[in-house]
Each structure stands twice: as structure tokens, then as C-alpha cells.
CSV table of N, CA and C in Angstrom, one decimal:
chain,number,residue,atom,x,y,z
Q,1,UNK,N,12.7,56.1,133.5
Q,1,UNK,CA,12.0,54.7,133.1
Q,1,UNK,C,11.1,54.9,132.0
Q,2,UNK,N,11.3,54.1,130.6
Q,2,UNK,CA,10.3,54.4,129.9
Q,2,UNK,C,9.1,53.5,130.2
Q,3,UNK,N,8.1,53.8,129.2
Q,3,UNK,CA,6.7,52.8,129.6
Q,3,UNK,C,7.1,51.7,129.7
Q,4,UNK,N,6.0,50.9,130.3
Q,4,UNK,CA,6.0,49.5,130.4
Q,4,UNK,C,5.4,48.7,129.3
Q,5,UNK,N,6.0,47.6,129.0
Q,5,UNK,CA,5.0,46.9,128.0
Q,5,UNK,C,4.4,45.8,128.7
Q,6,UNK,N,3.1,45.6,128.5
Q,6,UNK,CA,2.5,44.5,129.4
Q,6,UNK,C,2.8,43.0,128.4
Q,7,UNK,N,3.2,42.2,129.4
Q,7,UNK,CA,3.4,40.9,128.8
Q,7,UNK,C,1.9,39.8,129.0
Q,8,UNK,N,1.3,40.5,129.4
Q,8,UNK,CA,-0.3,39.7,129.5
Q,8,UNK,C,-1.0,40.4,128.5
Q,9,UNK,N,-1.9,39.9,127.6
Q,9,UNK,CA,-2.9,40.5,126.7
Q,9,UNK,C,-4.1,39.6,126.6
Q,10,UNK,N,-5.0,40.2,126.8
Q,10,UNK,CA,-6.7,39.2,126.7
Q,10,UNK,C,-7.4,39.7,125.2
Q,11,UNK,N,-7.3,38.4,124.7
Q,11,UNK,CA,-8.4,38.7,123.6
Q,11,UNK,C,-9.6,37.4,123.7
Q,12,UNK,N,-11.1,38.1,123.8
Q,12,UNK,CA,-11.8,37.0,124.2
Q,12,UNK,C,-11.5,36.4,125.5
Q,13,UNK,N,-11.9,34.8,125.3
Q,13,UNK,CA,-11.6,34.1,126.4
Q,13,UNK,C,-10.1,33.9,126.6
Q,14,UNK,N,-9.4,34.2,125.9
Q,14,UNK,CA,-7.7,34.0,126.0
Q,14,UNK,C,-7.3,35.1,126.4
Q,15,UNK,N,-6.1,34.4,127.3
Q,15,UNK,CA,-4.9,35.7,127.7
Q,15,UNK,C,-3.7,34.9,127.1
Q,16,UNK,N,-2.8,35.8,126.3
Q,16,UNK,CA,-1.7,35.6,125.8
Q,16,UNK,C,-0.4,36.1,126.7
Q,17,UNK,N,0.4,35.4,126.8
Q,17,UNK,CA,1.7,35.8,127.6
Q,17,UNK,C,3.0,35.8,126.9
Q,18,UNK,N,3.6,36.8,126.6
Q,18,UNK,CA,4.9,36.8,126.5
Q,18,UNK,C,5.9,36.1,126.8
Q,19,UNK,N,6.4,34.7,126.2
Q,19,UNK,CA,7.3,34.2,127.1
Q,19,UNK,C,8.7,34.2,126.3
Q,20,UNK,N,8.4,34.4,124.8
Q,20,UNK,CA,9.9,34.3,124.0
Q,20,UNK,C,9.6,35.6,123.4
Q,21,UNK,N,11.2,36.4,123.2
Q,21,UNK,CA,11.2,37.4,122.2
Q,21,UNK,C,12.5,37.1,121.2
Q,22,UNK,N,12.5,37.7,120.3
Q,22,UNK,CA,13.3,37.4,119.3
Q,22,UNK,C,13.9,39.0,118.8
Q,23,UNK,N,15.1,39.4,119.3
Q,23,UNK,CA,15.6,40.8,119.2
Q,23,UNK,C,16.6,40.8,118.0
Q,24,UNK,N,16.2,41.9,116.9
Q,24,UNK,CA,17.1,42.2,116.0
Q,24,UNK,C,17.9,43.7,115.7
Q,25,UNK,N,19.3,43.5,116.0
Q,25,UNK,CA,19.8,44.6,115.9
Q,25,UNK,C,19.9,45.4,114.2
Q,26,UNK,N,19.2,46.2,113.9
Q,26,UNK,CA,18.7,46.7,112.7
Q,26,UNK,C,17.9,48.3,112.9
Q,27,UNK,N,18.1,48.9,111.8
Q,27,UNK,CA,17.6,50.6,112.2
Q,27,UNK,C,16.2,50.3,111.6
Q,28,UNK,N,16.1,49.5,110.7
Q,28,UNK,CA,14.4,49.4,110.2
Q,28,UNK,C,14.3,48.2,110.0
Q,29,UNK,N,12.9,47.6,110.3
Q,29,UNK,CA,12.3,46.3,110.3
Q,29,UNK,C,12.5,45.8,109.0
Q,30,UNK,N,12.8,44.7,108.5
Q,30,UNK,CA,13.0,44.2,107.2
Q,30,UNK,C,14.1,44.4,106.5
Q,31,UNK,N,15.2,45.1,107.1
Q,31,UNK,CA,16.6,45.2,106.3
Q,31,UNK,C,17.4,44.0,106.7
Q,32,UNK,N,18.4,43.4,106.1
Q,32,UNK,CA,19.3,42.8,107.0
Q,32,UNK,C,19.6,43.5,108.2
Q,33,UNK,N,19.9,42.3,109.1
Q,33,UNK,CA,20.1,42.6,110.5
Q,33,UNK,C,21.8,42.0,111.0
Q,34,UNK,N,22.3,43.0,111.7
Q,34,UNK,CA,23.8,42.4,112.2
Q,34,UNK,C,24.1,41.6,113.6
Q,35,UNK,N,22.6,41.6,114.4
Q,35,UNK,CA,23.0,40.6,115.2
Q,35,UNK,C,21.4,40.2,115.7
Q,36,UNK,N,21.4,38.8,116.3
Q,36,UNK,CA,20.1,38.5,116.8
Q,36,UNK,C,20.1,37.9,117.8
Q,37,UNK,N,19.3,37.9,118.9
Q,37,UNK,CA,19.1,37.2,120.1
Q,37,UNK,C,17.9,36.6,120.4
Q,38,UNK,N,17.8,35.9,121.3
Q,38,UNK,CA,16.4,35.2,121.7
Q,38,UNK,C,16.4,35.5,123.2
Q,39,UNK,N,15.0,35.9,123.8
Q,39,UNK,CA,15.2,35.9,125.3
Q,39,UNK,C,14.0,35.2,125.2
Q,40,UNK,N,14.0,34.6,126.6
Q,40,UNK,CA,12.9,33.8,127.3
Q,40,UNK,C,12.6,34.4,128.5
Q,41,UNK,N,11.3,34.5,128.8
Q,41,UNK,CA,10.9,35.2,130.1
Q,41,UNK,C,9.9,33.8,131.3
Q,42,UNK,N,10.5,34.0,132.3
Q,42,UNK,CA,10.2,33.0,133.2
Q,42,UNK,C,9.9,33.9,134.7
Q,43,UNK,N,8.5,33.9,135.0
Q,43,UNK,CA,8.3,34.9,135.8
Q,43,UNK,C,8.5,36.4,135.9
Q,44,UNK,N,9.5,36.8,136.8
Q,44,UNK,CA,9.9,38.0,136.6
Q,44,UNK,C,11.6,38.2,136.2
Q,45,UNK,N,12.3,37.2,135.8
Q,45,UNK,CA,13.2,36.7,134.9
Q,45,UNK,C,13.5,36.6,134.0
Q,46,UNK,N,14.3,37.0,132.9
Q,46,UNK,CA,14.3,36.8,131.5
Q,46,UNK,C,15.8,36.4,131.1
Q,47,UNK,N,15.9,35.3,130.3
Q,47,UNK,CA,17.3,34.8,130.0
Q,47,UNK,C,17.5,35.3,128.4
Q,48,UNK,N,18.8,35.9,128.3
Q,48,UNK,CA,19.2,36.0,127.0
Q,48,UNK,C,20.0,34.9,126.5
Q,49,UNK,N,19.5,34.3,125.5
Q,49,UNK,CA,20.3,33.2,124.9
Q,49,UNK,C,20.2,33.3,123.1
Q,50,UNK,N,20.9,32.4,122.4
Q,50,UNK,CA,21.7,32.5,121.1
Q,50,UNK,C,21.7,33.8,120.6
Q,51,UNK,N,22.5,34.4,121.3
Q,51,UNK,CA,23.1,35.8,121.1
Q,51,UNK,C,24.4,35.4,119.6
Q,52,UNK,N,23.8,35.9,118.6
Q,52,UNK,CA,24.8,35.8,117.2
Q,52,UNK,C,24.6,37.2,116.7
Q,53,UNK,N,25.9,37.3,115.9
Q,53,UNK,CA,26.4,38.5,115.3
Q,53,UNK,C,26.8,38.0,113.8
Q,54,UNK,N,26.9,39.2,113.2
Q,54,UNK,CA,27.5,39.2,111.6
Q,54,UNK,C,29.2,38.4,111.8
Q,55,UNK,N,29.8,38.1,111.1
Q,55,UNK,CA,31.3,37.9,111.2
Q,55,UNK,C,32.1,39.2,111.7
Q,56,UNK,N,32.9,39.0,112.7
Q,56,UNK,CA,33.8,40.0,113.0
Q,56,UNK,C,33.0,41.1,114.0
Q,57,UNK,N,31.8,41.1,114.2
Q,57,UNK,CA,31.1,41.9,115.2
Q,57,UNK,C,30.8,41.4,116.5
Q,58,UNK,N,30.6,42.1,117.6
Q,58,UNK,CA,30.4,42.1,118.9
Q,58,UNK,C,29.3,42.4,119.5
Q,59,UNK,N,28.7,42.0,120.5
Q,59,UNK,CA,27.7,42.5,121.3
Q,59,UNK,C,28.4,43.8,122.1
Q,60,UNK,N,28.0,44.9,122.1
Q,60,UNK,CA,28.9,46.1,123.1
Q,60,UNK,C,28.2,46.4,124.1
Q,61,UNK,N,28.4,47.2,124.9
Q,61,UNK,CA,28.1,47.8,126.1
Q,61,UNK,C,26.4,48.4,125.7
Q,62,UNK,N,26.7,48.9,124.6
Q,62,UNK,CA,25.5,49.7,124.2
Q,62,UNK,C,24.2,48.9,123.6
Q,63,UNK,N,24.7,47.6,123.2
Q,63,UNK,CA,23.7,46.5,122.9
Q,63,UNK,C,23.1,45.9,124.3
Q,64,UNK,N,23.8,45.8,125.3
Q,64,UNK,CA,23.4,45.4,126.4
Q,64,UNK,C,22.6,46.4,127.2
Q,65,UNK,N,23.2,47.4,127.1
Q,65,UNK,CA,22.0,48.8,127.5
Q,65,UNK,C,20.4,48.7,127.1
Q,66,UNK,N,20.5,48.5,125.5
Q,66,UNK,CA,19.1,48.4,124.9
Q,66,UNK,C,18.4,47.3,125.4
Q,67,UNK,N,18.9,46.0,125.8
Q,67,UNK,CA,18.5,44.8,126.2
Q,67,UNK,C,17.6,45.0,127.9
Q,68,UNK,N,18.7,45.8,128.5
Q,68,UNK,CA,18.2,45.9,130.0
Q,68,UNK,C,17.3,47.2,129.9
Q,69,UNK,N,17.2,47.9,129.1
Q,69,UNK,CA,15.6,49.0,129.0
Q,69,UNK,C,14.7,48.5,128.5
Q,70,UNK,N,14.6,47.3,127.8
Q,70,UNK,CA,13.7,46.3,127.3
Q,70,UNK,C,13.2,45.7,128.4
Q,71,UNK,N,14.2,45.1,129.5
Q,71,UNK,CA,13.7,44.3,130.6
Q,71,UNK,C,13.0,45.3,131.4
Q,72,UNK,N,13.6,46.4,131.7
Q,72,UNK,CA,12.5,47.5,132.5
Q,72,UNK,C,11.2,47.6,132.2
Q,73,UNK,N,11.1,47.8,130.6
Q,73,UNK,CA,9.9,47.9,130.1
Q,73,UNK,C,8.9,46.8,130.3
Q,74,UNK,N,9.5,45.4,130.6
Q,74,UNK,CA,8.6,44.2,130.8
Q,74,UNK,C,8.7,44.1,132.4
Q,75,UNK,N,9.1,45.1,133.3
Q,75,UNK,CA,9.2,44.8,134.5
Q,75,UNK,C,9.6,43.7,135.0
Q,76,UNK,N,10.7,43.3,134.5
Q,76,UNK,CA,11.2,42.0,134.6
Q,76,UNK,C,12.5,42.5,136.1
Q,77,UNK,N,12.7,41.6,137.1
Q,77,UNK,CA,13.4,42.0,138.1
Q,77,UNK,C,15.0,41.5,137.9
Q,78,UNK,N,15.3,40.6,137.1
Q,78,UNK,CA,16.4,40.2,136.6
Q,78,UNK,C,16.8,39.6,135.2
Q,79,UNK,N,17.8,40.1,134.6
Q,79,UNK,CA,18.3,39.1,133.4
Q,79,UNK,C,19.7,38.4,133.4
Q,80,UNK,N,19.5,37.1,132.9
Q,80,UNK,CA,20.5,36.5,132.9
Q,80,UNK,C,21.3,36.1,131.6
Q,81,UNK,N,22.4,35.9,131.4
Q,81,UNK,CA,22.8,35.8,129.9
Q,81,UNK,C,24.3,34.7,130.5
Q,82,UNK,N,24.8,34.2,129.4
Q,82,UNK,CA,26.1,33.7,129.3
Q,82,UNK,C,27.2,34.5,128.8
Q,83,UNK,N,28.1,35.0,129.2
Q,83,UNK,CA,29.5,35.4,128.4
Q,83,UNK,C,30.4,34.5,128.3
Q,84,UNK,N,30.7,34.5,126.9
Q,84,UNK,CA,31.8,33.3,126.4
Q,84,UNK,C,33.3,34.4,126.4
Q,85,UNK,N,34.0,33.9,127.3
Q,85,UNK,CA,35.6,34.6,127.7
Q,85,UNK,C,36.7,33.1,127.6
Q,86,UNK,N,37.4,33.4,126.8
Q,86,UNK,CA,38.7,32.7,126.3
Q,86,UNK,C,38.0,31.2,125.9
Q,87,UNK,N,37.0,30.9,125.4
Q,87,UNK,CA,36.1,29.7,125.5
Q,87,UNK,C,35.7,29.0,126.3
Q,88,UNK,N,35.3,29.9,127.4
Q,88,UNK,CA,34.4,29.0,128.7
Q,88,UNK,C,33.4,30.4,128.9
Q,89,UNK,N,32.2,29.5,129.2
Q,89,UNK,CA,31.1,30.1,129.5
Q,89,UNK,C,31.1,30.5,130.8
Q,90,UNK,N,30.8,32.0,131.1
Q,90,UNK,CA,30.4,32.3,132.3
Q,90,UNK,C,28.9,32.8,132.5
Q,91,UNK,N,28.4,32.4,133.1
Q,91,UNK,CA,27.0,32.8,133.4
Q,91,UNK,C,27.0,34.0,134.3
Q,92,UNK,N,26.0,35.0,133.8
Q,92,UNK,CA,26.2,36.2,134.8
Q,92,UNK,C,24.4,36.6,135.1
Q,93,UNK,N,24.0,37.2,136.2
Q,93,UNK,CA,22.6,37.7,136.5
Q,93,UNK,C,22.9,38.7,137.2
Q,94,UNK,N,22.0,39.9,136.3
Q,94,UNK,CA,21.9,41.5,136.5
Q,94,UNK,C,20.8,41.6,137.0
Q,95,UNK,N,20.7,42.4,138.4
Q,95,UNK,CA,19.6,42.7,138.9
Q,95,UNK,C,18.9,43.7,138.0
Q,96,UNK,N,17.7,44.0,137.5
Q,96,UNK,CA,17.3,45.2,137.0
Q,96,UNK,C,16.8,46.2,138.2
Q,97,UNK,N,17.4,47.1,138.6
Q,97,UNK,CA,17.5,48.1,139.6
Q,97,UNK,C,16.1,48.8,139.9
Q,98,UNK,N,15.8,49.2,138.9
Q,98,UNK,CA,14.2,50.0,139.1
Q,98,UNK,C,13.2,49.3,139.3
Q,99,UNK,N,13.3,47.9,139.0
Q,99,UNK,CA,12.1,47.0,139.4
Q,99,UNK,C,12.4,45.9,140.6
Q,100,UNK,N,13.8,45.8,141.4
Q,100,UNK,CA,14.0,45.1,142.2
Q,100,UNK,C,13.8,45.9,143.6
Q,101,UNK,N,13.1,45.1,144.7
Q,101,UNK,CA,13.1,45.9,145.9
Q,101,UNK,C,14.1,45.7,146.8
Q,102,UNK,N,14.4,46.7,147.8
Q,102,UNK,CA,15.7,46.1,148.1
Q,102,UNK,C,15.7,45.3,149.1
Q,103,UNK,N,16.8,44.2,149.2
Q,103,UNK,CA,16.7,43.2,150.0
Q,103,UNK,C,16.7,43.6,151.5
Q,104,UNK,N,17.2,44.7,151.9
Q,104,UNK,CA,17.2,45.4,153.2
Q,104,UNK,C,16.3,46.3,153.3
Q,105,UNK,N,15.5,46.6,154.6
Q,105,UNK,CA,14.5,47.6,154.7
Q,105,UNK,C,15.4,48.9,154.7
Q,106,UNK,N,14.6,49.8,154.1
Q,106,UNK,CA,15.0,51.2,154.1
Q,106,UNK,C,14.7,51.9,155.4
Q,107,UNK,N,15.4,52.3,156.1
Q,107,UNK,CA,15.1,53.1,157.1
Q,107,UNK,C,15.5,54.6,157.1
Q,108,UNK,N,14.8,55.4,157.3
Q,108,UNK,CA,15.1,56.7,157.3
Q,108,UNK,C,15.1,57.4,158.9
Q,109,UNK,N,15.7,58.1,159.2
Q,109,UNK,CA,15.5,59.0,160.6
Q,109,UNK,C,15.2,60.1,160.4
Q,110,UNK,N,14.2,60.6,160.9
Q,110,UNK,CA,13.7,62.0,161.1
Q,110,UNK,C,13.6,62.5,162.3
Q,111,UNK,N,14.0,63.9,162.5
Q,111,UNK,CA,13.9,64.7,163.5
Q,111,UNK,C,12.7,65.3,163.8
Q,112,UNK,N,12.1,64.7,164.8
Q,112,UNK,CA,10.5,65.4,165.1
Q,112,UNK,C,10.8,67.0,165.8
Q,113,UNK,N,10.2,67.9,165.4
Q,113,UNK,CA,9.9,69.1,166.2
Q,113,UNK,C,9.6,69.2,167.3
């Protein structure tokens, strides 16, 4: 996993918390972008909304993996989004595996000498 990004930063008597992120698909900031999405953080979960692309383009698996890696860096435990298929909204939630504790205890048996 790559480095983490702090969601909290203190400046003077203020603590700033990242709650919303705007993501742009572009090679260089300031250039025209081909896709945009907004993300909203709530605790250790993040929701991807407002996914928009230029006409004829779609979000790809490579795009989603970039979002997943970003969520890992924020130490999120899950990411939710809505997939539109045949005009129907299908809500999805994906666990961020590296940041999620197992739901069952991990037991390892060892042989004593």
C-alpha cells in the first residue's frame, strides 16, 4: 500500500477535516479533463457520486482501481457507489481490504516443541 493521506490537519486553533473530494481524470492539472467525480467521506466510509465523463467515454476498471488506491491512502474501510445498468441504479459497497479488520478472529495453530 502507498503512503496515507491525513484527513485531519491542525492550523492554529482549527482542525480541518477532509469531507469532500473532487477527482479529475487528466494527466496534468489545469488541462481539460475527460471525467470528474465527487467523493464524500463519512467516518471510515466514502461515497463516490456525480461520476461524469465526456460523451462516449465510460469509467473503466483502471479508473475504479485509482479510486480504490486513493481510499486506501485515506485509510477508508469501504467505498460505496451507484452503478447504472440498463437505466437502473444498482448500489454497491466494496470493502477496502487492507484497512478492514477480519470479521472473524484469525486463529493460527502452532505445534509446540
